mmCIF file of C-alpha atoms in Angstrom:
data_model
loop_
_atom_site.group_PDB
_atom_site.id
_atom_site.type_symbol
_atom_site.label_atom_id
_atom_site.label_comp_id
_atom_site.label_asym_id
_atom_site.label_seq_id
_atom_site.Cartn_x
_atom_site.Cartn_y
_atom_site.Cartn_z
ATOM 1 C CA GLY A 164 61.154 120.939 52.159
ATOM 2 C CA ARG A 165 62.242 118.357 54.707
ATOM 3 C CA LEU A 166 64.613 116.340 52.511
ATOM 4 C CA PRO A 167 67.089 119.187 51.860
ATOM 5 C CA LEU A 168 66.948 120.089 55.539
ATOM 6 C CA LEU A 169 67.568 116.491 56.562
ATOM 7 C CA LYS A 170 70.493 116.264 54.125
ATOM 8 C CA THR A 171 71.920 119.486 55.550
ATOM 9 C CA ALA A 172 71.633 118.130 59.089
ATOM 10 C CA ILE A 173 73.302 114.812 58.286
ATOM 11 C CA ASP A 174 76.004 116.488 56.172
ATOM 12 C CA LEU A 175 76.868 118.939 58.919
ATOM 13 C CA LEU A 176 76.980 116.248 61.567
ATOM 14 C CA SER A 177 79.114 114.023 59.353
ATOM 15 C CA THR A 178 81.492 116.882 58.511
ATOM 16 C CA PHE A 179 82.129 117.711 62.156
ATOM 17 C CA VAL A 180 82.657 114.059 63.052
ATOM 18 C CA LEU A 181 85.072 113.408 60.189
ATOM 19 C CA GLN A 182 87.100 116.529 60.988
ATOM 20 C CA ASP A 183 87.644 115.514 64.592
ATOM 21 C CA SER A 184 89.686 112.328 64.949
ATOM 22 C CA GLN A 185 89.704 112.544 68.741
ATOM 23 C CA LEU A 186 85.938 112.483 68.763
ATOM 24 C CA SER A 187 85.959 109.392 66.562
ATOM 25 C CA GLU A 188 88.392 107.649 68.918
ATOM 26 C CA ALA A 189 86.247 108.585 71.898
ATOM 27 C CA PHE A 190 83.145 106.875 70.563
ATOM 28 C CA SER A 191 82.375 103.812 72.653
ATOM 29 C CA HIS A 192 79.577 102.682 70.370
ATOM 30 C CA ARG A 193 79.145 102.558 66.598
ATOM 31 C CA VAL A 194 77.378 105.299 64.664
ATOM 32 C CA ALA A 195 74.086 104.120 63.230
ATOM 33 C CA VAL A 196 72.660 106.653 60.789
ATOM 34 C CA LEU A 197 69.600 104.507 60.182
ATOM 35 C CA GLY A 198 68.764 104.476 63.843
ATOM 36 C CA GLN A 199 69.243 100.745 64.446
ATOM 37 C CA GLY A 200 72.341 101.013 66.635
ATOM 38 C CA THR A 201 73.592 103.184 69.458
ATOM 39 C CA CYS A 202 73.691 106.956 69.786
ATOM 40 C CA GLN A 203 77.112 107.790 71.142
ATOM 41 C CA SER A 204 77.359 110.271 73.956
ATOM 42 C CA SER A 205 78.820 113.111 71.878
ATOM 43 C CA LEU A 206 76.370 112.797 68.998
ATOM 44 C CA ALA A 207 73.516 112.251 71.435
ATOM 45 C CA ARG A 208 74.581 115.444 73.192
ATOM 46 C CA ALA A 209 74.381 117.279 69.863
ATOM 47 C CA GLU A 210 71.017 115.680 69.094
ATOM 48 C CA ARG A 211 69.608 116.700 72.472
ATOM 49 C CA CYS A 212 70.840 120.244 71.934
ATOM 50 C CA LEU A 213 69.179 120.248 68.521
ATOM 51 C CA ARG A 214 65.928 118.927 69.867
ATOM 52 C CA GLY A 215 65.779 121.129 72.928
ATOM 53 C CA PRO A 216 64.298 120.047 76.293
ATOM 54 C CA SER A 217 61.871 117.131 76.150
ATOM 55 C CA THR A 218 59.299 119.279 77.898
ATOM 56 C CA GLY A 219 59.720 122.487 75.889
ATOM 57 C CA VAL A 220 60.635 123.962 72.527
ATOM 58 C CA SER A 221 63.972 124.027 70.789
ATOM 59 C CA PRO A 222 66.142 127.144 70.431
ATOM 60 C CA LEU A 223 64.726 127.401 66.914
ATOM 61 C CA GLY A 224 61.500 128.613 68.475
ATOM 62 C CA VAL A 225 59.353 125.767 67.152
ATOM 63 C CA ASP A 226 58.091 122.582 68.761
ATOM 64 C CA LEU A 227 60.278 119.869 67.259
ATOM 65 C CA GLY A 228 58.617 117.019 69.146
ATOM 66 C CA ASP A 229 60.170 114.353 71.345
ATOM 67 C CA ARG A 230 61.288 112.260 68.356
ATOM 68 C CA PHE A 231 63.365 114.948 66.607
ATOM 69 C CA LEU A 232 66.546 113.399 65.192
ATOM 70 C CA PRO A 233 66.420 110.186 67.280
ATOM 71 C CA GLN A 234 69.632 108.198 66.801
ATOM 72 C CA LEU A 235 71.071 110.780 64.396
ATOM 73 C CA GLY A 236 67.601 111.318 63.195
ATOM 74 C CA LEU A 237 65.392 110.060 60.493
ATOM 75 C CA LEU A 238 62.335 112.071 61.450
ATOM 76 C CA LEU A 239 61.988 115.806 60.979
ATOM 77 C CA ASN A 240 58.934 117.533 62.328
ATOM 78 C CA GLU A 241 56.608 119.198 59.829
ATOM 79 C CA SER A 242 57.339 122.541 61.488
ATOM 80 C CA LEU A 243 60.915 122.440 60.178
ATOM 81 C CA ARG A 244 59.518 123.109 56.731
ATOM 82 C CA ARG A 245 59.066 126.684 57.929
ATOM 83 C CA VAL A 246 62.565 127.098 59.391
ATOM 84 C CA ASP A 247 65.066 129.082 57.383
ATOM 85 C CA GLU A 248 67.841 126.740 56.221
ATOM 86 C CA GLU A 249 70.612 129.159 57.228
ATOM 87 C CA VAL A 250 69.163 129.371 60.746
ATOM 88 C CA LEU A 251 69.020 125.586 60.906
ATOM 89 C CA GLN A 252 72.642 125.299 59.740
ATOM 90 C CA GLU A 253 73.818 127.767 62.360
ATOM 91 C CA HIS A 254 71.880 125.952 65.065
ATOM 92 C CA ILE A 255 73.252 122.548 64.052
ATOM 93 C CA ALA A 256 76.787 123.936 63.919
ATOM 94 C CA HIS A 257 76.358 125.383 67.408
ATOM 95 C CA CYS A 258 75.061 122.111 68.820
ATOM 96 C CA VAL A 259 77.710 119.926 67.224
ATOM 97 C CA GLU A 260 80.462 122.317 68.312
ATOM 98 C CA LYS A 261 79.049 122.120 71.827
ATOM 99 C CA ALA A 262 79.319 118.330 71.662
ATOM 100 C CA LEU A 263 82.884 118.454 70.347
ATOM 101 C CA THR A 264 84.038 120.834 73.058
ATOM 102 C CA SER A 265 82.324 119.066 75.938
ATOM 103 C CA GLY A 266 85.657 118.179 77.496
ATOM 104 C CA ASP A 267 86.228 115.017 79.487
ATOM 105 C CA ALA A 268 82.635 114.417 80.541
ATOM 106 C CA VAL A 269 81.975 110.825 81.585
ATOM 107 C CA GLY A 270 79.592 109.046 79.233
ATOM 108 C CA LEU A 271 76.992 106.574 80.519
ATOM 109 C CA PHE A 272 74.867 104.449 78.214
ATOM 110 C CA VAL A 273 71.293 103.282 78.812
ATOM 111 C CA THR A 274 69.643 100.925 76.333
ATOM 112 C CA GLY A 275 66.445 98.877 76.328
ATOM 113 C CA SER A 276 62.719 99.490 76.287
ATOM 114 C CA SER A 277 61.235 102.117 73.995
ATOM 115 C CA THR A 278 58.440 102.396 76.570
ATOM 116 C CA VAL A 279 60.808 103.302 79.395
ATOM 117 C CA GLU A 280 63.022 105.448 77.152
ATOM 118 C CA PRO A 281 61.143 108.741 77.812
ATOM 119 C CA ILE A 282 61.549 108.238 81.574
ATOM 120 C CA SER A 283 65.284 107.586 81.226
ATOM 121 C CA VAL A 284 65.708 110.553 78.874
ATOM 122 C CA ARG A 285 63.983 112.914 81.298
ATOM 123 C CA ALA A 286 66.011 111.607 84.240
ATOM 124 C CA ALA A 287 69.179 112.116 82.182
ATOM 125 C CA GLU A 288 68.202 115.683 81.301
ATOM 126 C CA LEU A 289 67.489 116.525 84.933
ATOM 127 C CA PHE A 290 70.749 114.901 86.046
ATOM 128 C CA GLU A 291 72.814 116.858 83.552
ATOM 129 C CA ASP A 292 71.350 120.064 84.993
ATOM 130 C CA VAL A 293 73.076 119.281 88.286
ATOM 131 C CA SER A 294 76.094 117.302 87.043
ATOM 132 C CA SER A 295 77.798 118.830 84.030
ATOM 133 C CA ASP A 296 80.641 116.288 84.151
ATOM 134 C CA VAL A 297 78.392 113.361 83.162
ATOM 135 C CA PHE A 298 76.436 112.781 79.975
ATOM 136 C CA VAL A 299 73.852 109.993 79.778
ATOM 137 C CA SER A 300 73.096 108.605 76.326
ATOM 138 C CA VAL A 301 69.730 106.832 76.030
ATOM 139 C CA GLU A 302 68.284 104.628 73.300
ATOM 140 C CA GLY A 303 65.190 102.443 73.054
ATOM 141 C CA PRO A 304 65.562 99.541 70.603
ATOM 142 C CA GLY A 305 63.295 97.318 72.705
ATOM 143 C CA THR A 306 63.555 95.361 75.938
ATOM 144 C CA GLY A 307 64.872 92.169 74.334
ATOM 145 C CA ASP A 308 67.453 93.901 72.169
ATOM 146 C CA GLY A 309 68.470 96.032 75.144
ATOM 147 C CA PHE A 310 69.161 92.979 77.295
ATOM 148 C CA LYS A 311 71.333 91.542 74.496
ATOM 149 C CA LYS A 312 73.595 94.601 74.676
ATOM 150 C CA PHE A 313 73.433 94.824 78.463
ATOM 151 C CA CYS A 314 74.370 91.164 78.955
ATOM 152 C CA ALA A 315 77.221 91.540 76.464
ATOM 153 C CA GLY A 316 78.694 94.308 78.611
ATOM 154 C CA GLU A 317 77.870 97.015 76.066
ATOM 155 C CA ALA A 318 75.629 99.152 78.302
ATOM 156 C CA ASP A 319 75.690 100.506 81.837
ATOM 157 C CA MET A 320 71.933 100.184 82.305
ATOM 158 C CA ALA A 321 69.036 98.438 80.605
ATOM 159 C CA SER A 322 65.470 99.634 80.841
ATOM 160 C CA ALA A 323 62.708 97.050 80.565
ATOM 161 C CA SER A 324 58.937 96.927 80.216
ATOM 162 C CA ARG A 325 58.998 93.443 81.751
ATOM 163 C CA ARG A 326 61.264 91.516 84.089
ATOM 164 C CA ILE A 327 64.391 89.887 82.738
ATOM 165 C CA LYS A 328 63.783 86.387 81.358
ATOM 166 C CA GLU A 329 65.711 83.363 82.593
ATOM 167 C CA PRO A 330 67.651 82.894 79.316
ATOM 168 C CA GLU A 331 68.632 86.578 79.386
ATOM 169 C CA ALA A 332 69.802 86.280 82.985
ATOM 170 C CA GLU A 333 71.810 83.229 81.970
ATOM 171 C CA ASP A 334 73.439 85.243 79.171
ATOM 172 C CA CYS A 335 74.425 87.902 81.691
ATOM 173 C CA ALA A 336 75.825 85.277 84.054
ATOM 174 C CA ALA A 337 77.797 83.614 81.261
ATOM 175 C CA ALA A 338 79.379 86.984 80.432
ATOM 176 C CA GLY A 339 80.090 87.732 84.085
ATOM 177 C CA ILE A 340 77.602 90.614 84.193
ATOM 178 C CA GLU A 341 76.007 91.102 87.615
ATOM 179 C CA TRP A 342 73.038 93.412 87.955
ATOM 180 C CA VAL A 343 70.372 94.814 90.223
ATOM 181 C CA GLU A 344 66.710 95.261 89.240
ATOM 182 C CA LEU A 345 64.882 98.471 90.221
ATOM 183 C CA ALA A 346 61.190 99.210 89.673
ATOM 184 C CA VAL A 347 60.602 102.762 88.405
ATOM 185 C CA ALA A 348 56.975 103.173 87.264
ATOM 186 C CA GLU A 349 53.616 101.581 86.563
ATOM 187 C CA ASP A 350 52.133 101.342 83.079
ATOM 188 C CA GLY A 351 49.209 99.867 81.219
ATOM 189 C CA LEU A 352 49.101 98.393 77.740
ATOM 190 C CA ALA A 353 46.488 100.443 75.937
ATOM 191 C CA VAL A 354 44.518 98.723 73.196
ATOM 192 C CA VAL A 355 44.061 101.468 70.604
ATOM 193 C CA THR A 356 41.997 101.840 67.464
ATOM 194 C CA HIS A 357 41.007 104.490 64.969
ATOM 195 C CA PRO A 358 38.644 107.011 66.613
ATOM 196 C CA GLU A 359 35.835 106.051 64.219
ATOM 197 C CA THR A 360 36.083 102.286 64.714
ATOM 198 C CA PRO A 361 32.728 101.348 66.349
ATOM 199 C CA ILE A 362 34.023 99.394 69.338
ATOM 200 C CA GLU A 363 34.164 100.599 72.947
ATOM 201 C CA CYS A 364 35.233 97.488 74.871
ATOM 202 C CA LEU A 365 36.922 94.165 74.161
ATOM 203 C CA ASP A 366 37.271 91.185 76.468
ATOM 204 C CA LEU A 367 40.230 88.807 76.593
ATOM 205 C CA ALA A 368 38.471 86.372 74.251
ATOM 206 C CA ASP A 369 38.165 89.146 71.668
ATOM 207 C CA LEU A 370 41.837 90.044 72.041
ATOM 208 C CA TYR A 371 42.777 86.399 71.527
ATOM 209 C CA ALA A 372 40.548 86.162 68.462
ATOM 210 C CA LEU A 373 42.028 89.333 66.970
ATOM 211 C CA PHE A 374 45.708 88.969 67.921
ATOM 212 C CA GLY A 375 46.195 85.347 68.928
ATOM 213 C CA PRO A 376 48.096 82.558 67.175
ATOM 214 C CA GLU A 377 44.947 80.940 65.772
ATOM 215 C CA SER A 378 43.971 84.071 63.852
ATOM 216 C CA LYS A 379 46.597 84.042 61.115
ATOM 217 C CA GLY A 380 44.891 85.170 57.912
ATOM 218 C CA VAL A 381 41.828 86.687 59.622
ATOM 219 C CA SER A 382 41.245 89.893 57.697
ATOM 220 C CA THR A 383 37.955 91.244 59.063
ATOM 221 C CA TRP A 384 36.619 91.860 62.550
ATOM 222 C CA SER A 385 33.573 89.724 61.827
ATOM 223 C CA GLU A 386 35.815 86.762 60.906
ATOM 224 C CA ALA A 387 37.260 86.953 64.400
ATOM 225 C CA SER A 388 33.760 86.870 65.926
ATOM 226 C CA GLU A 389 33.340 83.108 65.527
ATOM 227 C CA LEU A 390 36.416 82.251 67.594
ATOM 228 C CA ALA A 391 35.656 85.009 70.117
ATOM 229 C CA ALA A 392 32.126 83.644 70.623
ATOM 230 C CA GLU A 393 33.496 80.096 70.988
ATOM 231 C CA LEU A 394 35.720 81.411 73.778
ATOM 232 C CA GLY A 395 32.753 83.015 75.548
ATOM 233 C CA SER A 396 32.673 86.589 74.292
ATOM 234 C CA GLU A 397 29.296 88.268 74.011
ATOM 235 C CA ILE A 398 30.670 91.453 72.430
ATOM 236 C CA GLU A 399 29.555 92.117 68.867
ATOM 237 C CA LEU A 400 32.514 92.940 66.653
ATOM 238 C CA PRO A 401 31.967 95.316 63.713
ATOM 239 C CA ASP A 402 31.830 94.251 60.080
ATOM 240 C CA LEU A 403 35.024 96.024 59.022
ATOM 241 C CA ALA A 404 38.330 95.198 57.400
ATOM 242 C CA LEU A 405 40.874 94.343 60.110
ATOM 243 C CA GLU A 406 44.397 95.751 60.135
ATOM 244 C CA LEU A 407 46.845 95.264 63.011
ATOM 245 C CA SER A 408 49.826 97.320 64.123
ATOM 246 C CA ALA A 409 51.803 96.406 67.223
ATOM 247 C CA PRO A 410 55.302 95.842 68.582
ATOM 248 C CA GLY A 411 57.343 92.848 67.451
ATOM 249 C CA THR A 412 58.967 90.009 69.355
ATOM 250 C CA GLU A 413 61.960 92.142 70.412
ATOM 251 C CA SER A 414 59.640 94.249 72.561
ATOM 252 C CA GLY A 415 58.792 93.801 76.228
ATOM 253 C CA THR A 416 55.392 95.263 75.387
ATOM 254 C CA TYR A 417 54.818 92.301 73.051
ATOM 255 C CA ASP A 418 55.808 89.854 75.803
ATOM 256 C CA THR A 419 53.541 91.536 78.341
ATOM 257 C CA PHE A 420 50.573 91.544 75.966
ATOM 258 C CA VAL A 421 51.055 87.813 75.373
ATOM 259 C CA GLU A 422 51.373 87.135 79.103
ATOM 260 C CA LEU A 423 48.441 89.245 80.304
ATOM 261 C CA GLY A 424 46.218 89.320 77.235
ATOM 262 C CA ILE A 425 46.212 85.881 75.660
ATOM 263 C CA ALA A 426 48.372 83.392 77.602
ATOM 264 C CA ASP A 427 45.616 81.914 79.769
ATOM 265 C CA ILE A 428 43.378 81.227 76.795
ATOM 266 C CA ALA A 429 46.292 79.895 74.754
ATOM 267 C CA GLU A 430 47.246 77.490 77.548
ATOM 268 C CA ALA A 431 43.682 76.199 77.747
ATOM 269 C CA ARG A 432 43.620 75.698 73.987
ATOM 270 C CA VAL A 433 46.861 73.702 74.200
ATOM 271 C CA GLU A 434 45.412 71.508 76.946
ATOM 272 C CA ALA A 435 42.322 70.929 74.802
ATOM 273 C CA GLY A 436 44.485 69.878 71.876
ATOM 274 C CA LEU A 437 43.384 72.850 69.774
ATOM 275 C CA LEU A 438 46.710 74.689 69.657
ATOM 276 C CA ALA A 439 50.305 73.502 69.336
ATOM 277 C CA ALA A 440 52.339 74.187 72.467
ATOM 278 C CA GLU A 441 55.070 75.967 70.492
ATOM 279 C CA ASP A 442 52.507 78.539 69.294
ATOM 280 C CA ALA A 443 51.083 79.346 72.720
ATOM 281 C CA GLU A 444 53.548 82.098 73.613
ATOM 282 C CA ALA A 445 53.254 84.170 70.457
ATOM 283 C CA LEU A 446 50.820 86.396 68.621
ATOM 284 C CA ARG A 447 49.712 85.768 65.065
ATOM 285 C CA PRO A 448 52.767 86.116 62.809
ATOM 286 C CA ASP A 449 51.140 87.933 59.893
ATOM 287 C CA TYR A 450 50.909 91.536 61.088
ATOM 288 C CA PRO A 451 53.509 94.225 60.282
ATOM 289 C CA SER A 452 55.326 94.905 63.541
ATOM 290 C CA ALA A 453 56.878 98.245 64.474
ATOM 291 C CA ALA A 454 59.526 98.974 67.097
ATOM 292 C CA ASP A 455 58.542 102.653 67.271
ATOM 293 C CA ASP A 456 55.307 103.393 69.151
ATOM 294 C CA ASN A 457 54.878 106.553 67.104
ATOM 295 C CA MET A 458 54.713 104.457 63.942
ATOM 296 C CA ILE A 459 52.015 102.294 65.541
ATOM 297 C CA VAL A 460 50.027 105.415 66.413
ATOM 298 C CA ALA A 461 50.362 106.701 62.847
ATOM 299 C CA THR A 462 49.207 103.375 61.379
ATOM 300 C CA VAL A 463 46.295 102.870 63.765
ATOM 301 C CA GLY A 464 45.150 106.464 63.387
ATOM 302 C CA GLY A 465 45.293 106.274 59.605
ATOM 303 C CA GLU A 466 42.551 103.771 58.851
ATOM 304 C CA VAL A 467 39.163 102.913 60.378
ATOM 305 C CA GLY A 468 39.227 99.313 61.621
ATOM 306 C CA THR A 469 42.923 99.270 62.512
ATOM 307 C CA ILE A 470 43.803 98.108 66.015
ATOM 308 C CA GLY A 471 47.011 97.804 68.007
ATOM 309 C CA PHE A 472 48.490 98.099 71.475
ATOM 310 C CA ILE A 473 51.085 100.461 72.969
ATOM 311 C CA GLY A 474 52.081 101.841 76.359
ATOM 312 C CA TYR A 475 49.495 104.024 78.075
ATOM 313 C CA ALA A 476 51.684 107.147 78.021
ATOM 314 C CA TYR A 477 52.018 107.029 74.232
ATOM 315 C CA ALA A 478 48.301 106.362 73.814
ATOM 316 C CA SER A 479 47.332 109.180 76.167
ATOM 317 C CA ALA A 480 49.641 111.621 74.394
ATOM 318 C CA SER A 481 48.100 110.595 71.047
ATOM 319 C CA ALA A 482 44.443 110.916 72.034
ATOM 320 C CA ASP A 483 43.816 113.191 69.050
ATOM 321 C CA ARG A 484 44.810 110.387 66.651
ATOM 322 C CA VAL A 485 43.827 107.111 68.333
ATOM 323 C CA ARG A 486 41.177 106.036 70.839
ATOM 324 C CA MET A 487 41.810 103.722 73.780
ATOM 325 C CA VAL A 488 39.453 100.746 74.080
ATOM 326 C CA ALA A 489 38.305 99.472 77.476
ATOM 327 C CA VAL A 490 39.235 95.888 78.354
ATOM 328 C CA ASP A 491 37.103 93.364 80.239
ATOM 329 C CA GLY A 492 39.266 90.943 82.154
ATOM 330 C CA GLY A 493 36.271 89.275 83.782
ATOM 331 C CA GLU A 494 35.120 92.083 86.063
ATOM 332 C CA GLY A 495 33.529 94.334 83.467
ATOM 333 C CA CYS A 496 34.931 96.881 81.038
ATOM 334 C CA VAL A 497 37.748 98.979 82.500
ATOM 335 C CA ALA A 498 39.430 101.839 80.668
ATOM 336 C CA PRO A 499 43.122 102.528 81.270
ATOM 337 C CA ASP A 500 43.893 105.623 83.324
ATOM 338 C CA PRO A 501 46.352 106.415 86.126
ATOM 339 C CA GLY A 502 43.906 105.224 88.774
ATOM 340 C CA THR A 503 43.013 101.865 87.214
ATOM 341 C CA ILE A 504 46.642 101.209 86.273
ATOM 342 C CA SER A 505 47.925 102.054 89.767
ATOM 343 C CA THR A 506 45.406 99.755 91.473
ATOM 344 C CA GLY A 507 45.781 97.000 88.881
ATOM 345 C CA THR A 508 42.075 96.971 88.094
ATOM 346 C CA TYR A 509 42.911 97.591 84.451
ATOM 347 C CA PRO A 510 43.585 94.017 83.278
ATOM 348 C CA ILE A 511 46.698 94.738 81.208
ATOM 349 C CA SER A 512 48.772 96.655 83.750
ATOM 350 C CA ARG A 513 52.497 96.163 84.268
ATOM 351 C CA ARG A 514 55.517 97.490 86.105
ATOM 352 C CA LEU A 515 58.525 99.136 84.423
ATOM 353 C CA TYR A 516 62.141 98.540 85.443
ATOM 354 C CA VAL A 517 65.745 99.556 85.034
ATOM 355 C CA TYR A 518 68.669 97.161 85.456
ATOM 356 C CA VAL A 519 72.036 98.483 86.608
ATOM 357 C CA SER A 520 75.300 96.728 85.762
ATOM 358 C CA LEU A 521 77.310 96.204 88.949
ATOM 359 C CA ASP A 522 80.427 95.869 86.799
ATOM 360 C CA SER A 523 79.842 99.337 85.338
ATOM 361 C CA LEU A 524 79.065 100.633 88.810
ATOM 362 C CA ALA A 525 82.450 99.441 90.082
ATOM 363 C CA ALA A 526 84.240 101.012 87.119
ATOM 364 C CA ALA A 527 82.364 104.323 87.053
ATOM 365 C CA PRO A 528 81.214 105.844 90.365
ATOM 366 C CA GLU A 529 79.302 108.401 88.287
ATOM 367 C CA LEU A 530 76.834 105.638 87.416
ATOM 368 C CA GLY A 531 75.995 105.318 91.099
ATOM 369 C CA GLU A 532 75.432 109.052 91.312
ATOM 370 C CA PHE A 533 73.070 108.917 88.340
ATOM 371 C CA VAL A 534 71.075 106.000 89.753
ATOM 372 C CA ASP A 535 70.921 107.734 93.166
ATOM 373 C CA PHE A 536 69.366 110.703 91.411
ATOM 374 C CA PHE A 537 67.150 108.630 89.080
ATOM 375 C CA VAL A 538 65.422 106.511 91.741
ATOM 376 C CA GLY A 539 65.572 109.264 94.335
ATOM 377 C CA GLU A 540 64.727 112.911 93.844
ATOM 378 C CA ALA A 541 64.113 112.717 90.067
ATOM 379 C CA LEU A 542 61.907 109.627 89.898
ATOM 380 C CA ASP A 543 58.439 111.123 90.291
ATOM 381 C CA ALA A 544 59.256 114.087 88.045
ATOM 382 C CA ALA A 545 60.709 111.863 85.317
ATOM 383 C CA VAL A 546 57.818 109.408 85.471
ATOM 384 C CA THR A 547 54.996 111.957 85.491
ATOM 385 C CA SER A 548 56.535 114.210 82.839
ATOM 386 C CA ALA A 549 56.817 111.175 80.579
ATOM 387 C CA GLY A 550 53.124 110.415 81.134
ATOM 388 C CA TYR A 551 53.465 107.274 83.261
ATOM 389 C CA VAL A 552 52.058 106.340 86.651
ATOM 390 C CA PRO A 553 54.298 106.766 89.725
ATOM 391 C CA LEU A 554 55.002 103.814 91.981
ATOM 392 C CA ALA A 555 52.936 103.412 95.127
ATOM 393 C CA PRO A 556 54.856 104.688 98.184
ATOM 394 C CA ASP A 557 55.608 101.187 99.494
ATOM 395 C CA VAL A 558 56.894 100.030 96.099
ATOM 396 C CA GLU A 559 59.050 103.138 95.726
ATOM 397 C CA ALA A 560 60.419 102.560 99.225
ATOM 398 C CA ALA A 561 61.300 98.983 98.243
ATOM 399 C CA THR A 562 63.157 100.272 95.170
ATOM 400 C CA LEU A 563 65.175 102.687 97.307
ATOM 401 C CA ALA A 564 65.934 99.950 99.848
ATOM 402 C CA THR A 565 67.092 97.572 97.108
ATOM 403 C CA TRP A 566 69.411 100.208 95.670
ATOM 404 C CA ALA A 567 70.722 101.248 99.095
ATOM 405 C CA ALA A 568 71.731 97.639 99.754
ATOM 406 C CA VAL A 569 74.013 97.530 96.705
ATOM 407 C CA PRO A 570 77.654 97.667 97.869
ATOM 408 C CA ARG A 571 79.737 100.503 96.438
#
């Protein structure tokens, strides 16, 4: 079963790490077995070897999925139940040995958005195909948590599913961290529900009534109907138990949903004296949040009546488990797809970014080479293979011009 296999994997990894003091000294970031901290370049190299290419199958000959052993791994794919344990041990030993003997490769570290993480991972994989002397370690704890590390000087790049906030920029400035912002892709926030939930479209009033700060304690869709109707919705919500699953406050996806989905209504409610100003920039506090989009998909797809929101790429890749709901932003119901996201006609569309530390750039020229590759020849391939929408040509040209203007 999976537990013995997981124990074998962790034991083997731990054994190799403990036996190699030089590797321990080389770690620039702490080991986090529970996946809450940073994957170091050497262990991330072993993990990527174990997992195999993000677009293919592992050397074990089975599809391990794009979440196999993330951050030293807590998730093992069901298919590993069928893998002979001796084969797995040999494969792990090979991958860890490969990490330990990787020589003096320069390690770069990208943290930030779980939404942008697949794009960064694919760009890193493509870069390592052409530059064996550099290894790029990528993690996705969330946009907010990523900026905390980035502005503390703990990361070379931060990916973000929203623009940096003023307090975050102030933290960077206080620490002497200068940066440049580069747009990399377009995305939409997909509102998702169980495939059998009888709802095809929701307007912004419905989203406010389901997710907004005034809906704490609302436990059925029909309970939310009264507030939705008061706000002008004419959509009939089903008589079902209501469960929510969505990102938490550390996530840029959370911030974007608040900004594009409920902020206008919340502001009007504040002006009318119906909502406290301090509650206007938050969702209801009583839903179980999840930092991992795959966990949201699993929760939403597990029970009729459950609803949540995630990035379009994750929703599209999970179409067999969840169903995307169209959103009416005032111009009729619009479903998210590459066309509606690219044109902005889907009401909850957003741009995705990476932030590059100019301090790291000065210290490691290899970072400049990686960013050259990322926003240049690899960008469209990384974005499309991860399931996101490429930038329009003029926006991509602006990204390249911004990066070209950075002194090196």
